[in-house]
PDB file of C-alpha atoms and ligand atoms in Angstrom:
ATOM      1  CA  MET A   1       0.065   0.042   0.047  1.00 44.00           C
ATOM      2  CA  LYS A   2       2.869   2.329   0.941  1.00 48.00           C
ATOM      3  CA  LYS A   3       4.551   1.553  -2.551  1.00 51.00           C
ATOM      4  CA  SER A   4       1.289   2.254  -4.307  1.00 54.00           C
ATOM      5  CA  LEU A   5       0.966   5.561  -2.531  1.00 49.00           C
ATOM      6  CA  SER A   6       4.536   6.702  -3.618  1.00 56.00           C
ATOM      7  CA  ILE A   7       3.914   5.764  -7.062  1.00 50.00           C
ATOM      8  CA  LEU A   8       0.648   7.790  -7.253  1.00 47.00           C
ATOM      9  CA  PHE A   9       2.526  10.687  -5.714  1.00 49.00           C
ATOM     10  CA  ILE A  10       5.080  10.508  -8.268  1.00 48.00           C
ATOM     11  CA  ILE A  11       2.721  10.259 -10.985  1.00 47.00           C
ATOM     12  CA  LEU A  12       0.706  13.342  -9.697  1.00 45.00           C
ATOM     13  CA  LEU A  13       4.014  15.303  -9.283  1.00 43.00           C
ATOM     14  CA  VAL A  14       5.097  14.682 -12.761  1.00 45.00           C
ATOM     15  CA  ALA A  15       1.532  15.618 -13.956  1.00 46.00           C
ATOM     16  CA  ALA A  16       1.546  18.926 -12.113  1.00 46.00           C
ATOM     17  CA  LEU A  17       5.079  19.839 -13.464  1.00 43.00           C
ATOM     18  CA  SER A  18       4.069  19.012 -16.989  1.00 45.00           C
ATOM     19  CA  ALA A  19       1.103  21.042 -16.575  1.00 44.00           C
ATOM     20  CA  CYS A  20       2.846  24.002 -15.357  1.00 44.00           C
ATOM     21  CA  GLY A  21       5.687  23.839 -17.937  1.00 43.00           C
ATOM     22  CA  ASN A  22       3.567  24.094 -20.879  1.00 44.00           C
ATOM     23  CA  LYS A  23       1.042  26.867 -20.303  1.00 42.00           C
ATOM     24  CA  ASN A  24       2.623  29.032 -23.141  1.00 43.00           C
ATOM     25  CA  LYS A  25       2.930  26.529 -25.745  1.00 42.00           C
ATOM     26  CA  HIS A  26      -0.651  25.859 -25.726  1.00 44.00           C
ATOM     27  CA  LYS A  27      -1.853  29.493 -25.800  1.00 42.00           C
ATOM     28  CA  ASP A  28      -0.076  29.142 -29.259  1.00 42.00           C
ATOM     29  CA  HIS A  29      -2.222  26.225 -30.209  1.00 41.00           C
ATOM     30  CA  GLN A  30      -5.234  27.949 -29.153  1.00 40.00           C
ATOM     31  CA  ILE A  31      -4.647  30.936 -31.566  1.00 37.00           C
ATOM     32  CA  LYS A  32      -4.094  28.537 -34.393  1.00 39.00           C
ATOM     33  CA  GLU A  33      -7.207  26.552 -33.695  1.00 40.00           C
ATOM     34  CA  THR A  34      -9.038  25.313 -36.800  1.00 40.00           C
ATOM     35  CA  GLN A  35     -12.153  23.342 -37.691  1.00 40.00           C
ATOM     36  CA  GLU A  36     -10.796  20.203 -39.108  1.00 44.00           C
ATOM     37  CA  THR A  37     -12.745  17.178 -38.224  1.00 42.00           C
ATOM     38  CA  SER A  38     -10.054  14.575 -37.859  1.00 50.00           C
ATOM     39  CA  SER A  39      -6.492  14.241 -36.945  1.00 58.00           C
ATOM     40  CA  LYS A  40      -3.922  16.136 -38.903  1.00 57.00           C
ATOM     41  CA  LEU A  41      -0.184  16.424 -39.213  1.00 57.00           C
ATOM     42  CA  ARG A  42       1.235  19.890 -37.951  1.00 54.00           C
ATOM     43  CA  ALA A  43       4.976  20.463 -37.650  1.00 52.00           C
ATOM     44  CA  GLY A  44       5.748  16.830 -36.849  1.00 66.00           C
ATOM     45  CA  SER A  45       2.836  16.372 -34.463  1.00 88.00           C
ATOM     46  CA  ILE A  46      -0.545  14.892 -34.859  1.00 94.00           C
ATOM     47  CA  VAL A  47      -3.353  17.321 -34.076  1.00 96.00           C
ATOM     48  CA  VAL A  48      -6.599  15.504 -32.822  1.00 98.00           C
ATOM     49  CA  ASN A  49      -9.720  17.507 -32.566  1.00 98.00           C
ATOM     50  CA  LEU A  50     -11.462  16.907 -29.521  1.00 98.00           C
ATOM     51  CA  ILE A  51     -15.377  17.071 -29.673  1.00 98.00           C
ATOM     52  CA  ASN A  52     -18.029  17.518 -26.832  1.00 98.00           C
ATOM     53  CA  THR A  53     -21.045  15.333 -26.080  1.00 98.00           C
ATOM     54  CA  LYS A  54     -22.959  18.006 -28.267  1.00 98.00           C
ATOM     55  CA  GLY A  55     -20.700  17.133 -31.122  1.00 98.00           C
ATOM     56  CA  ASP A  56     -19.209  20.711 -30.821  1.00 98.00           C
ATOM     57  CA  LYS A  57     -15.481  21.228 -31.111  1.00 98.00           C
ATOM     58  CA  ALA A  58     -14.196  21.676 -27.547  1.00 98.00           C
ATOM     59  CA  GLY A  59     -10.178  21.807 -28.078  1.00 98.00           C
ATOM     60  CA  GLU A  60      -7.428  19.901 -29.378  1.00 98.00           C
ATOM     61  CA  ALA A  61      -4.832  17.198 -28.339  1.00 98.00           C
ATOM     62  CA  THR A  62      -1.399  17.394 -29.892  1.00 97.00           C
ATOM     63  CA  LEU A  63       0.477  14.098 -29.995  1.00 97.00           C
ATOM     64  CA  THR A  64       3.972  14.076 -30.511  1.00 97.00           C
ATOM     65  CA  GLN A  65       6.261  10.923 -30.779  1.00 95.00           C
ATOM     66  CA  THR A  66       9.547  11.269 -28.534  1.00 93.00           C
ATOM     67  CA  ALA A  67      12.135   8.906 -27.479  1.00 91.00           C
ATOM     68  CA  GLU A  68      10.300   8.327 -24.230  1.00 93.00           C
ATOM     69  CA  GLY A  69       6.905   7.977 -25.771  1.00 95.00           C
ATOM     70  CA  VAL A  70       3.947   9.725 -27.096  1.00 97.00           C
ATOM     71  CA  LYS A  71       3.573  13.239 -25.570  1.00 97.00           C
ATOM     72  CA  ILE A  72       0.070  14.271 -25.295  1.00 98.00           C
ATOM     73  CA  GLY A  73      -0.840  18.021 -25.037  1.00 98.00           C
ATOM     74  CA  VAL A  74      -4.294  18.628 -24.210  1.00 98.00           C
ATOM     75  CA  ASN A  75      -5.833  22.034 -24.736  1.00 98.00           C
ATOM     76  CA  ALA A  76      -9.686  21.938 -24.295  1.00 98.00           C
ATOM     77  CA  ALA A  77     -12.393  24.095 -22.438  1.00 98.00           C
ATOM     78  CA  GLY A  78     -16.031  23.470 -21.319  1.00 97.00           C
ATOM     79  CA  ILE A  79     -15.736  20.626 -18.760  1.00 96.00           C
ATOM     80  CA  LYS A  80     -16.236  20.354 -14.935  1.00 97.00           C
ATOM     81  CA  PRO A  81     -13.200  21.616 -12.902  1.00 98.00           C
ATOM     82  CA  GLY A  82     -10.927  18.952 -11.392  1.00 98.00           C
ATOM     83  CA  PRO A  83      -9.123  16.014 -12.440  1.00 98.00           C
ATOM     84  CA  HIS A  84     -10.527  13.846 -15.355  1.00 98.00           C
ATOM     85  CA  GLY A  85      -9.602  10.349 -16.487  1.00 98.00           C
ATOM     86  CA  ILE A  86      -8.064  10.303 -20.020  1.00 98.00           C
ATOM     87  CA  HIS A  87      -7.557   7.288 -22.101  1.00 98.00           C
ATOM     88  CA  PHE A  88      -6.635   5.819 -25.629  1.00 98.00           C
ATOM     89  CA  HIS A  89      -9.861   3.794 -26.553  1.00 98.00           C
ATOM     90  CA  GLU A  90      -9.681   1.042 -29.178  1.00 98.00           C
ATOM     91  CA  LYS A  91     -12.016   2.584 -32.053  1.00 98.00           C
ATOM     92  CA  ALA A  92     -11.367   5.568 -34.076  1.00 98.00           C
ATOM     93  CA  ILE A  93     -15.048   6.612 -33.877  1.00 98.00           C
ATOM     94  CA  CYS A  94     -16.478   9.517 -31.772  1.00 98.00           C
ATOM     95  CA  THR A  95     -20.240   9.533 -31.933  1.00 98.00           C
ATOM     96  CA  PRO A  96     -21.850  12.003 -29.542  1.00 98.00           C
ATOM     97  CA  PRO A  97     -23.311  12.228 -27.042  1.00 98.00           C
ATOM     98  CA  ASP A  98     -21.801   9.184 -25.117  1.00 98.00           C
ATOM     99  CA  PHE A  99     -18.935   8.216 -27.335  1.00 98.00           C
ATOM    100  CA  LYS A 100     -19.670   4.518 -26.534  1.00 98.00           C
ATOM    101  CA  SER A 101     -18.553   4.167 -30.413  1.00 98.00           C
ATOM    102  CA  ALA A 102     -14.931   4.466 -29.200  1.00 98.00           C
ATOM    103  CA  GLY A 103     -15.212   1.184 -27.612  1.00 98.00           C
ATOM    104  CA  SER A 104     -13.342  -0.121 -24.683  1.00 98.00           C
ATOM    105  CA  HIS A 105      -9.786   0.970 -23.766  1.00 98.00           C
ATOM    106  CA  PHE A 106      -7.015   0.271 -26.088  1.00 98.00           C
ATOM    107  CA  ASN A 107      -5.717  -3.055 -24.476  1.00 98.00           C
ATOM    108  CA  VAL A 108      -3.559  -5.008 -26.819  1.00 96.00           C
ATOM    109  CA  THR A 109      -1.782  -6.791 -23.832  1.00 97.00           C
ATOM    110  CA  ASN A 110      -5.017  -8.080 -22.569  1.00 97.00           C
ATOM    111  CA  LYS A 111      -4.612  -6.453 -19.003  1.00 98.00           C
ATOM    112  CA  GLN A 112      -6.893  -4.881 -16.459  1.00 98.00           C
ATOM    113  CA  HIS A 113      -7.141  -1.130 -16.081  1.00 98.00           C
ATOM    114  CA  GLY A 114      -5.062   0.972 -13.880  1.00 98.00           C
ATOM    115  CA  PHE A 115      -1.376   1.886 -13.033  1.00 98.00           C
ATOM    116  CA  LEU A 116      -1.939   0.889  -9.379  1.00 98.00           C
ATOM    117  CA  ASN A 117      -3.945  -2.391 -10.393  1.00 98.00           C
ATOM    118  CA  PRO A 118      -1.634  -5.532 -10.062  1.00 98.00           C
ATOM    119  CA  LYS A 119      -3.231  -6.918 -13.087  1.00 98.00           C
ATOM    120  CA  GLY A 120      -2.780  -3.680 -15.050  1.00 97.00           C
ATOM    121  CA  PRO A 121      -2.381  -1.358 -16.768  1.00 98.00           C
ATOM    122  CA  HIS A 122      -4.036  -1.033 -20.151  1.00 98.00           C
ATOM    123  CA  VAL A 123      -1.627   0.128 -23.090  1.00 98.00           C
ATOM    124  CA  GLY A 124      -4.270   2.778 -23.546  1.00 98.00           C
ATOM    125  CA  ASP A 125      -4.264   4.088 -19.676  1.00 98.00           C
ATOM    126  CA  ILE A 126      -2.876   7.886 -19.294  1.00 98.00           C
ATOM    127  CA  GLU A 127      -2.413   9.857 -16.139  1.00 98.00           C
ATOM    128  CA  ASN A 128      -5.321  12.247 -15.342  1.00 98.00           C
ATOM    129  CA  VAL A 129      -5.657  15.686 -16.577  1.00 98.00           C
ATOM    130  CA  THR A 130      -6.964  18.631 -14.519  1.00 98.00           C
ATOM    131  CA  ALA A 131      -9.489  21.255 -15.773  1.00 98.00           C
ATOM    132  CA  ASN A 132      -9.094  24.677 -13.762  1.00 98.00           C
ATOM    133  CA  LYS A 133     -12.022  26.508 -12.214  1.00 98.00           C
ATOM    134  CA  SER A 134     -13.086  27.819 -15.683  1.00 98.00           C
ATOM    135  CA  GLY A 135     -13.320  24.320 -16.905  1.00 98.00           C
ATOM    136  CA  VAL A 136     -10.268  24.595 -19.053  1.00 98.00           C
ATOM    137  CA  ILE A 137      -7.478  21.999 -19.530  1.00 98.00           C
ATOM    138  CA  HIS A 138      -3.990  23.130 -20.370  1.00 97.00           C
ATOM    139  CA  GLY A 139      -2.020  19.872 -19.801  1.00 95.00           C
ATOM    140  CA  GLU A 140       0.671  17.544 -20.874  1.00 97.00           C
ATOM    141  CA  VAL A 141       1.036  14.061 -20.229  1.00 97.00           C
ATOM    142  CA  LEU A 142       3.342  11.065 -21.605  1.00 97.00           C
ATOM    143  CA  SER A 143       2.479   7.707 -22.377  1.00 97.00           C
ATOM    144  CA  ALA A 144       5.485   5.343 -22.758  1.00 96.00           C
ATOM    145  CA  MET A 145       3.153   2.448 -23.687  1.00 97.00           C
ATOM    146  CA  VAL A 146       1.907   3.513 -27.249  1.00 97.00           C
ATOM    147  CA  THR A 147       3.628   4.696 -30.349  1.00 96.00           C
ATOM    148  CA  LEU A 148       2.670   6.736 -33.498  1.00 95.00           C
ATOM    149  CA  GLU A 149       4.733   4.459 -35.618  1.00 93.00           C
ATOM    150  CA  GLU A 150       2.650   2.193 -37.708  1.00 92.00           C
ATOM    151  CA  GLY A 151       2.787  -1.525 -37.850  1.00 92.00           C
ATOM    152  CA  LYS A 152       3.797  -2.195 -34.112  1.00 94.00           C
ATOM    153  CA  PRO A 153       1.096  -3.859 -32.134  1.00 95.00           C
ATOM    154  CA  ASN A 154       0.858  -0.717 -29.629  1.00 97.00           C
ATOM    155  CA  SER A 155       0.471   1.670 -32.458  1.00 96.00           C
ATOM    156  CA  LEU A 156      -2.264   4.235 -32.044  1.00 97.00           C
ATOM    157  CA  TYR A 157      -3.096   3.550 -35.805  1.00 96.00           C
ATOM    158  CA  THR A 158      -3.703  -0.090 -34.968  1.00 95.00           C
ATOM    159  CA  ASN A 159      -6.965  -1.702 -36.696  1.00 94.00           C
ATOM    160  CA  GLY A 160      -7.923   1.720 -38.313  1.00 96.00           C
ATOM    161  CA  GLY A 161      -6.814   3.840 -35.430  1.00 97.00           C
ATOM    162  CA  THR A 162      -7.738   4.794 -31.932  1.00 98.00           C
ATOM    163  CA  ALA A 163      -9.613   7.585 -30.130  1.00 98.00           C
ATOM    164  CA  LEU A 164      -8.492   9.788 -27.161  1.00 98.00           C
ATOM    165  CA  VAL A 165     -11.318  10.016 -24.746  1.00 98.00           C
ATOM    166  CA  VAL A 166     -11.618  12.500 -21.669  1.00 98.00           C
ATOM    167  CA  HIS A 167     -14.012  11.271 -18.966  1.00 98.00           C
ATOM    168  CA  ASP A 168     -16.285  13.219 -16.515  1.00 98.00           C
ATOM    169  CA  GLN A 169     -14.468  12.006 -13.324  1.00 98.00           C
ATOM    170  CA  GLU A 170     -11.023  11.314 -11.916  1.00 98.00           C
ATOM    171  CA  ASP A 171      -9.441   7.919 -12.810  1.00 98.00           C
ATOM    172  CA  ASP A 172      -8.675   6.105  -9.505  1.00 98.00           C
ATOM    173  CA  TYR A 173      -5.851   4.156 -11.494  1.00 98.00           C
ATOM    174  CA  LYS A 174      -7.097   0.791 -10.058  1.00 97.00           C
ATOM    175  CA  THR A 175     -10.802   0.114 -10.934  1.00 98.00           C
ATOM    176  CA  ASP A 176     -11.381  -2.138 -13.853  1.00 97.00           C
ATOM    177  CA  PRO A 177     -12.122  -1.230 -16.514  1.00 97.00           C
ATOM    178  CA  SER A 178     -12.095   2.392 -16.424  1.00 97.00           C
ATOM    179  CA  GLY A 179     -11.008   3.723 -12.969  1.00 98.00           C
ATOM    180  CA  ASN A 180     -14.486   4.842 -12.022  1.00 98.00           C
ATOM    181  CA  SER A 181     -13.935   7.697 -14.278  1.00 98.00           C
ATOM    182  CA  GLY A 182     -17.625   8.016 -15.210  1.00 98.00           C
ATOM    183  CA  ASP A 183     -19.160   9.284 -18.644  1.00 98.00           C
ATOM    184  CA  ARG A 184     -17.280  10.160 -21.637  1.00 98.00           C
ATOM    185  CA  VAL A 185     -17.247  13.816 -22.004  1.00 98.00           C
ATOM    186  CA  LEU A 186     -14.732  14.592 -24.938  1.00 98.00           C
ATOM    187  CA  CYS A 187     -13.529  12.533 -27.762  1.00 98.00           C
ATOM    188  CA  GLY A 188     -11.161  12.694 -30.537  1.00 98.00           C
ATOM    189  CA  VAL A 189     -10.454  10.436 -33.466  1.00 98.00           C
ATOM    190  CA  ILE A 190      -6.722   9.343 -34.045  1.00 98.00           C
ATOM    191  CA  LYS A 191      -6.374   7.910 -37.657  1.00 95.00           C
ATOM    192  CA  LYS A 192      -4.217   8.337 -40.619  1.00 89.00           C
TER     193      LYS A 192
HETATM  194 CU1   CU B   1     -11.466   5.821 -20.884  1.00 78.42          CU
END
């Protein structure tokens, strides 16, 4: 238990530090915001449009392949303040209002959900992102478990692509299958 708590603390610390360091970068993304409906290449990164439960554009996620894994910059508005679960889901389909179309979590290794679950995590698990008092997320998280390289089993382009989904509640990192993170509130399609 003590070990689990230290791991959680490290995860939260890393998330907090990333969030602080990237404020300015995301302002830049906001200015460049466009109305494309699917993922698009921009300066070496993949830009994924995030839509809300009404089907309106609510922001963007910028995915960048780095040596450490895929960097996920999230810039979105209009959701409940506080921490939110965020995951890669297995289907590249975002149909509002419930986004069930995105299927389960991206889980090519057949594990259970959660970084703190002894039988986890899913390849698609990501650290929580946090919305501020105004319901705006400016954050950056890293996933070392997926890749943007095509042809690998853990590629986000596997089987026609995947989706990035933000949930209404915080992911507890241990409850299968989705960390008790509640409804799906934002969704973005990741495909070629
Ligand atoms: Cu999810």
